[in-house]
Amino acid sequence: MINELIIFEYFTSQEKLNREHKEIFCEAVSLVNYIARIFDRHSGFKKIYVLRNSKLDILEGKKINFCLIDKNNSLENYMKCFKPLTKMILLAPETNKIYLTLAKEMRKKFMLLNPNNETLAKITSKVKTVDFLIKNKVPCVPFLKNQNKNSQIISKPDFGAGSDNINFVNDIVKRKGFFYQKFFSQEKGSLSMLCKDGKSILLSCNKQIVKKTKKSIRQIGVIVGGAEKYRCELDILSKLISDILPGLNGFVGVDIIKLGGKWNVLEINGRFTSSLLGIEIAYGEKMIEIITNYYVNRILCKKTPKLLKTKTIYFDELAN
């Protein structure tokens, strides 16, 4: 088996960079850099290839090889040069089905270390995710189909990345590609887990930092380990999710909100999320070894380290 890894992140590997959403772009750069570093330090991979636009900075690492993309060296040409069945970690936004489309294409040649296509088809669509969770009796936030004058209403894109394009609206008007939910001001969090064949281990229990304006609401940061006191509850929820979605594979992030004393699912992200950036400080280096070992050997550790201290990450600070 080829003992090499390709890290393919969508935003940072384009020939023409799109920096329109600065926070999302900077988060992508930081996340890819960190993934490359931890696999360089801890994994058994002999070589790690990172696909990156030539205008962006690169890292130094014993095993890290940057494949620099420009008008003379296209992404497509690099893909042709890689050996078939080389392991690949894909990071891409759910927006406009980009993640799902790329996953299907990459899986034709590479050993993709992401959820399978059937599972991605469910979880990259927020509408399909909620329908599936309701059908399988997993607590989640339902759609709002009728006007509720006593509640604030938010609209969300069916295929969207994170909290991008989540806005407050006055009326429920049928709009292609969007759906509506009641806005809840209660505590919001997330959990990170490793999944394999219907099994999972809970990695981190986090608190989300959100910013609300008159027009929109968005996540601006995360406190890794900030929801640790709820670990027992979140462990049960994580196992419910992995049990009904056996095609989940590797690092998975789940956005949650506490309603009526119970944690409810908002969405499921079948890829590395920004919480990874704080896991080592919050839970120690052993947690990183557990993650990297899974991607090399596909072994789920039975016991994870305890919280050492919380780590707060603000997305706008990643640009500095």
Short mmCIF file of C-alpha atoms in Angstrom, two decimals:
data_model
loop_
_atom_site.label_atom_id
_atom_site.label_comp_id
_atom_site.label_asym_id
_atom_site.label_seq_id
_atom_site.Cartn_x
_atom_site.Cartn_y
_atom_site.Cartn_z
CA MET A 1 0.00 0.00 0.00
CA ILE A 2 1.24 3.51 -0.82
CA ASN A 3 2.39 5.14 2.42
CA GLU A 4 1.76 8.73 1.35
CA LEU A 5 -0.92 11.33 2.09
CA ILE A 6 -2.44 14.10 -0.03
CA ILE A 7 -4.10 17.05 1.73
CA PHE A 8 -6.51 18.74 -0.67
CA GLU A 9 -8.25 21.87 0.63
CA TYR A 10 -10.56 23.63 -1.83
CA PHE A 11 -10.07 27.36 -1.12
CA THR A 12 -6.27 27.31 -0.87
CA SER A 13 -5.66 25.12 -3.91
CA GLN A 14 -7.38 27.23 -6.56
CA GLU A 15 -5.32 28.88 -9.31
CA LYS A 16 -7.24 32.11 -8.71
CA LEU A 17 -7.71 32.74 -5.00
CA ASN A 18 -11.06 33.96 -3.69
CA ARG A 19 -10.52 36.03 -0.53
CA GLU A 20 -14.03 37.45 -0.49
CA HIS A 21 -14.80 35.80 2.85
CA LYS A 22 -11.58 36.60 4.69
CA GLU A 23 -12.36 34.67 7.89
CA ILE A 24 -13.28 31.47 6.03
CA PHE A 25 -10.16 31.72 3.85
CA CYS A 26 -7.83 32.33 6.81
CA GLU A 27 -9.47 29.50 8.74
CA ALA A 28 -8.82 27.19 5.77
CA VAL A 29 -5.14 28.18 5.60
CA SER A 30 -4.66 27.69 9.36
CA LEU A 31 -6.47 24.35 9.34
CA VAL A 32 -4.46 22.92 6.44
CA ASN A 33 -1.19 24.11 7.97
CA TYR A 34 -2.06 22.47 11.26
CA ILE A 35 -3.14 19.18 9.67
CA ALA A 36 0.12 19.06 7.73
CA ARG A 37 2.14 19.75 10.89
CA ILE A 38 0.50 17.07 13.03
CA PHE A 39 0.86 14.40 10.36
CA ASP A 40 4.47 15.46 9.83
CA ARG A 41 5.14 15.03 13.57
CA HIS A 42 3.10 12.00 14.49
CA SER A 43 2.13 9.84 11.54
CA GLY A 44 3.80 6.98 9.76
CA PHE A 45 3.31 8.56 6.34
CA LYS A 46 6.59 8.84 4.44
CA LYS A 47 5.45 11.82 2.37
CA ILE A 48 2.72 14.40 2.83
CA TYR A 49 1.64 16.38 -0.23
CA VAL A 50 -0.18 19.69 0.27
CA LEU A 51 -1.91 21.27 -2.73
CA ARG A 52 -1.52 25.06 -2.49
CA ASN A 53 -1.69 28.21 -4.57
CA SER A 54 1.85 29.45 -5.25
CA LYS A 55 1.06 32.91 -3.81
CA LEU A 56 0.48 31.51 -0.32
CA ASP A 57 3.18 30.86 2.27
CA ILE A 58 4.47 27.32 2.77
CA LEU A 59 5.65 25.36 5.79
CA GLU A 60 8.84 23.51 6.50
CA GLY A 61 8.58 19.86 7.46
CA LYS A 62 10.58 16.69 7.05
CA LYS A 63 7.80 14.94 5.16
CA ILE A 64 5.81 17.92 3.83
CA ASN A 65 5.92 18.57 0.09
CA PHE A 66 3.98 21.54 -1.28
CA CYS A 67 2.51 21.19 -4.76
CA LEU A 68 2.39 24.83 -5.86
CA ILE A 69 -0.42 25.73 -8.22
CA ASP A 70 -0.25 28.53 -10.78
CA LYS A 71 -1.02 29.10 -14.46
CA ASN A 72 1.84 26.78 -15.45
CA ASN A 73 1.16 24.06 -12.87
CA SER A 74 -2.51 23.24 -12.67
CA LEU A 75 -4.37 21.31 -10.01
CA GLU A 76 -5.44 18.81 -12.67
CA ASN A 77 -1.84 18.09 -13.69
CA TYR A 78 -0.82 17.38 -10.10
CA MET A 79 -3.77 15.02 -9.71
CA LYS A 80 -2.61 13.10 -12.79
CA CYS A 81 0.88 12.71 -11.31
CA PHE A 82 -0.22 11.18 -8.01
CA LYS A 83 -0.29 7.40 -7.82
CA PRO A 84 -3.68 5.65 -7.79
CA LEU A 85 -4.98 4.71 -4.32
CA THR A 86 -2.84 7.30 -2.56
CA LYS A 87 -4.60 8.32 0.67
CA MET A 88 -6.27 11.71 0.55
CA ILE A 89 -7.88 14.03 3.10
CA LEU A 90 -10.36 16.37 1.42
CA LEU A 91 -11.54 19.64 2.93
CA ALA A 92 -14.17 21.53 0.99
CA PRO A 93 -17.28 23.64 1.65
CA GLU A 94 -20.74 22.17 1.40
CA THR A 95 -21.78 25.29 -0.55
CA ASN A 96 -23.22 24.53 -4.00
CA LYS A 97 -22.45 20.82 -3.45
CA ILE A 98 -18.70 21.48 -3.86
CA TYR A 99 -17.70 18.97 -1.18
CA LEU A 100 -19.97 16.21 -2.45
CA THR A 101 -18.95 16.74 -6.10
CA LEU A 102 -15.21 16.74 -5.33
CA ALA A 103 -15.49 13.69 -3.08
CA LYS A 104 -17.16 11.67 -5.83
CA GLU A 105 -14.48 12.71 -8.32
CA MET A 106 -11.48 12.12 -6.03
CA ARG A 107 -12.75 8.73 -4.94
CA LYS A 108 -12.44 7.45 -8.52
CA LYS A 109 -8.63 7.47 -8.21
CA PHE A 110 -7.64 7.99 -4.58
CA MET A 111 -8.31 6.36 -1.23
CA LEU A 112 -10.42 9.12 0.24
CA LEU A 113 -10.27 9.28 4.07
CA ASN A 114 -13.65 10.99 4.33
CA PRO A 115 -17.24 9.76 4.74
CA ASN A 116 -18.52 7.66 1.85
CA ASN A 117 -20.57 9.23 -0.96
CA GLU A 118 -23.93 8.01 0.32
CA THR A 119 -23.32 9.56 3.74
CA LEU A 120 -22.02 12.82 2.27
CA ALA A 121 -25.17 13.07 0.14
CA LYS A 122 -27.17 13.05 3.39
CA ILE A 123 -25.10 15.36 5.58
CA THR A 124 -23.94 18.00 3.09
CA SER A 125 -27.61 18.92 2.64
CA LYS A 126 -29.03 20.48 5.80
CA VAL A 127 -32.55 19.57 4.69
CA LYS A 128 -31.68 15.91 4.19
CA THR A 129 -29.77 15.89 7.47
CA VAL A 130 -32.75 17.10 9.50
CA ASP A 131 -35.17 14.75 7.72
CA PHE A 132 -32.83 11.81 8.35
CA LEU A 133 -32.29 12.66 12.02
CA ILE A 134 -36.03 13.06 12.65
CA LYS A 135 -36.70 9.72 10.95
CA ASN A 136 -34.13 8.06 13.19
CA LYS A 137 -35.33 9.82 16.35
CA VAL A 138 -32.15 11.79 16.96
CA PRO A 139 -32.90 15.14 18.67
CA CYS A 140 -32.49 18.01 16.22
CA VAL A 141 -33.89 21.43 15.35
CA PRO A 142 -36.83 20.98 12.93
CA PHE A 143 -37.86 23.18 10.02
CA LEU A 144 -40.34 25.99 10.43
CA LYS A 145 -43.03 25.69 7.79
CA ASN A 146 -45.64 28.10 9.11
CA GLN A 147 -45.37 31.70 10.28
CA ASN A 148 -44.81 32.12 14.02
CA LYS A 149 -45.39 35.72 15.11
CA ASN A 150 -43.98 35.09 18.58
CA SER A 151 -40.60 33.86 17.32
CA GLN A 152 -37.66 35.19 15.37
CA ILE A 153 -37.11 33.34 12.11
CA ILE A 154 -33.83 32.57 10.37
CA SER A 155 -33.26 31.42 6.81
CA LYS A 156 -30.45 29.03 5.95
CA PRO A 157 -29.08 27.71 2.66
CA ASP A 158 -29.61 23.99 2.16
CA PHE A 159 -26.01 23.63 0.94
CA GLY A 160 -23.90 26.04 2.95
CA ALA A 161 -20.62 26.10 4.87
CA GLY A 162 -20.79 26.85 8.59
CA SER A 163 -22.86 29.89 9.52
CA ASP A 164 -22.41 31.57 6.15
CA ASN A 165 -25.55 33.26 4.80
CA ILE A 166 -27.75 32.68 7.87
CA ASN A 167 -30.09 35.66 8.10
CA PHE A 168 -33.08 36.86 10.08
CA VAL A 169 -36.29 37.24 8.06
CA ASN A 170 -39.74 38.59 8.77
CA ASP A 171 -41.75 36.19 6.66
CA ILE A 172 -41.58 32.60 5.44
CA VAL A 173 -41.48 32.81 1.68
CA LYS A 174 -40.74 29.78 -0.44
CA ARG A 175 -37.24 30.21 -1.86
CA LYS A 176 -35.31 27.61 -3.80
CA GLY A 177 -32.27 26.29 -1.95
CA PHE A 178 -33.25 27.77 1.42
CA PHE A 179 -35.23 26.66 4.46
CA TYR A 180 -36.42 28.25 7.71
CA GLN A 181 -35.98 27.55 11.41
CA LYS A 182 -37.00 29.20 14.64
CA PHE A 183 -34.15 31.18 16.21
CA PHE A 184 -33.10 29.97 19.64
CA SER A 185 -30.81 32.03 21.86
CA GLN A 186 -29.82 29.10 24.07
CA GLU A 187 -26.29 27.72 24.54
CA LYS A 188 -24.65 26.57 21.33
CA GLY A 189 -21.83 24.09 21.10
CA SER A 190 -20.16 21.47 18.99
CA LEU A 191 -18.55 18.09 19.40
CA SER A 192 -15.66 16.51 17.56
CA MET A 193 -15.42 12.77 17.09
CA LEU A 194 -13.61 10.06 15.15
CA CYS A 195 -15.84 7.62 13.29
CA LYS A 196 -15.41 4.22 11.72
CA ASP A 197 -18.00 1.68 10.53
CA GLY A 198 -20.77 2.87 12.85
CA LYS A 199 -18.50 3.26 15.87
CA SER A 200 -17.08 6.48 17.28
CA ILE A 201 -15.00 8.05 20.02
CA LEU A 202 -15.77 11.51 21.36
CA LEU A 203 -12.75 13.82 21.11
CA SER A 204 -13.71 17.32 22.24
CA CYS A 205 -16.79 19.02 23.69
CA ASN A 206 -16.85 22.66 22.64
CA LYS A 207 -18.76 25.87 23.14
CA GLN A 208 -19.44 28.05 20.12
CA ILE A 209 -18.98 31.81 20.17
CA VAL A 210 -21.63 33.49 18.04
CA LYS A 211 -22.33 37.08 17.03
CA LYS A 212 -25.88 38.27 16.49
CA THR A 213 -26.82 41.43 14.62
CA LYS A 214 -30.20 42.74 13.53
CA LYS A 215 -29.81 41.02 10.17
CA SER A 216 -27.77 37.86 10.75
CA ILE A 217 -26.10 35.45 13.12
CA ARG A 218 -22.75 33.78 12.63
CA GLN A 219 -20.14 31.82 14.52
CA ILE A 220 -17.03 33.88 15.21
CA GLY A 221 -15.09 31.44 17.35
CA VAL A 222 -14.99 28.29 19.44
CA ILE A 223 -13.96 27.40 22.99
CA VAL A 224 -12.44 23.94 22.64
CA GLY A 225 -13.31 21.97 25.78
CA GLY A 226 -15.85 24.63 26.79
CA ALA A 227 -18.69 22.10 26.97
CA GLU A 228 -16.68 19.39 28.74
CA LYS A 229 -19.12 19.23 31.64
CA TYR A 230 -21.63 17.75 29.20
CA ARG A 231 -19.31 14.96 28.00
CA CYS A 232 -21.55 12.12 29.18
CA GLU A 233 -24.57 13.53 27.33
CA LEU A 234 -22.55 14.33 24.23
CA ASP A 235 -20.97 10.89 24.20
CA ILE A 236 -24.44 9.35 23.99
CA LEU A 237 -25.39 11.76 21.19
CA SER A 238 -22.19 11.07 19.23
CA LYS A 239 -22.82 7.32 19.40
CA LEU A 240 -26.41 7.81 18.20
CA ILE A 241 -25.11 9.72 15.18
CA SER A 242 -22.35 7.27 14.26
CA ASP A 243 -24.73 4.33 14.70
CA ILE A 244 -27.28 5.62 12.17
CA LEU A 245 -24.55 6.89 9.81
CA PRO A 246 -22.07 3.99 9.53
CA GLY A 247 -20.53 5.64 6.45
CA LEU A 248 -19.01 8.41 8.56
CA ASN A 249 -15.23 8.12 8.51
CA GLY A 250 -12.49 10.02 10.30
CA PHE A 251 -12.85 13.41 11.97
CA VAL A 252 -16.45 14.64 12.20
CA GLY A 253 -17.79 17.84 13.71
CA VAL A 254 -21.37 18.24 14.92
CA ASP A 255 -22.98 21.61 15.69
CA ILE A 256 -25.45 21.45 18.56
CA ILE A 257 -27.78 23.59 20.69
CA LYS A 258 -29.27 22.90 24.10
CA LEU A 259 -33.07 23.09 24.13
CA GLY A 260 -35.28 22.03 27.02
CA GLY A 261 -32.33 20.54 28.85
CA LYS A 262 -31.37 18.33 25.90
CA TRP A 263 -28.68 18.75 23.24
CA ASN A 264 -30.10 18.94 19.70
CA VAL A 265 -28.20 18.60 16.42
CA LEU A 266 -28.01 21.59 14.09
CA GLU A 267 -25.75 20.08 11.43
CA ILE A 268 -23.11 17.41 10.83
CA ASN A 269 -19.78 18.24 9.17
CA GLY A 270 -18.04 15.19 7.75
CA ARG A 271 -14.57 16.75 7.70
CA PHE A 272 -11.97 18.45 9.89
CA THR A 273 -13.33 21.58 11.56
CA SER A 274 -11.72 24.55 13.30
CA SER A 275 -11.99 22.83 16.69
CA LEU A 276 -8.96 20.76 15.67
CA LEU A 277 -6.81 23.90 16.06
CA GLY A 278 -7.35 23.89 19.83
CA ILE A 279 -7.51 20.19 20.67
CA GLU A 280 -3.80 19.76 21.45
CA ILE A 281 -3.73 22.63 23.95
CA ALA A 282 -7.07 21.62 25.48
CA TYR A 283 -6.55 17.87 25.73
CA GLY A 284 -2.84 17.29 25.20
CA GLU A 285 -0.58 15.81 22.57
CA LYS A 286 -1.97 12.31 23.15
CA MET A 287 -5.25 13.39 21.54
CA ILE A 288 -3.40 14.40 18.38
CA GLU A 289 -1.67 11.01 18.31
CA ILE A 290 -5.07 9.32 18.55
CA ILE A 291 -6.29 11.31 15.53
CA THR A 292 -3.23 10.79 13.33
CA ASN A 293 -2.98 7.11 14.25
CA TYR A 294 -6.53 6.59 13.06
CA TYR A 295 -5.77 8.00 9.62
CA VAL A 296 -2.69 5.80 9.27
CA ASN A 297 -3.92 2.54 10.82
CA ARG A 298 -7.73 3.02 11.03
CA ILE A 299 -7.74 2.10 14.73
CA LEU A 300 -10.15 3.80 17.12
CA CYS A 301 -8.60 4.36 20.54
CA LYS A 302 -10.87 3.19 23.37
CA LYS A 303 -9.97 5.94 25.84
CA THR A 304 -9.29 9.63 25.25
CA PRO A 305 -7.34 12.05 27.47
CA LYS A 306 -9.06 14.33 29.98
CA LEU A 307 -9.38 18.07 29.51
CA LEU A 308 -6.30 20.02 30.60
CA LYS A 309 -7.61 23.53 29.94
CA THR A 310 -9.94 25.21 27.50
CA LYS A 311 -8.62 26.90 24.37
CA THR A 312 -10.46 29.86 22.81
CA ILE A 313 -10.11 30.47 19.08
CA TYR A 314 -11.47 33.56 17.32
CA PHE A 315 -11.60 33.11 13.56
CA ASP A 316 -10.67 36.71 12.78
CA GLU A 317 -7.43 36.28 14.75
CA LEU A 318 -6.33 33.45 12.45
CA ALA A 319 -5.58 36.09 9.83
CA ASN A 320 -2.91 37.65 12.04
#
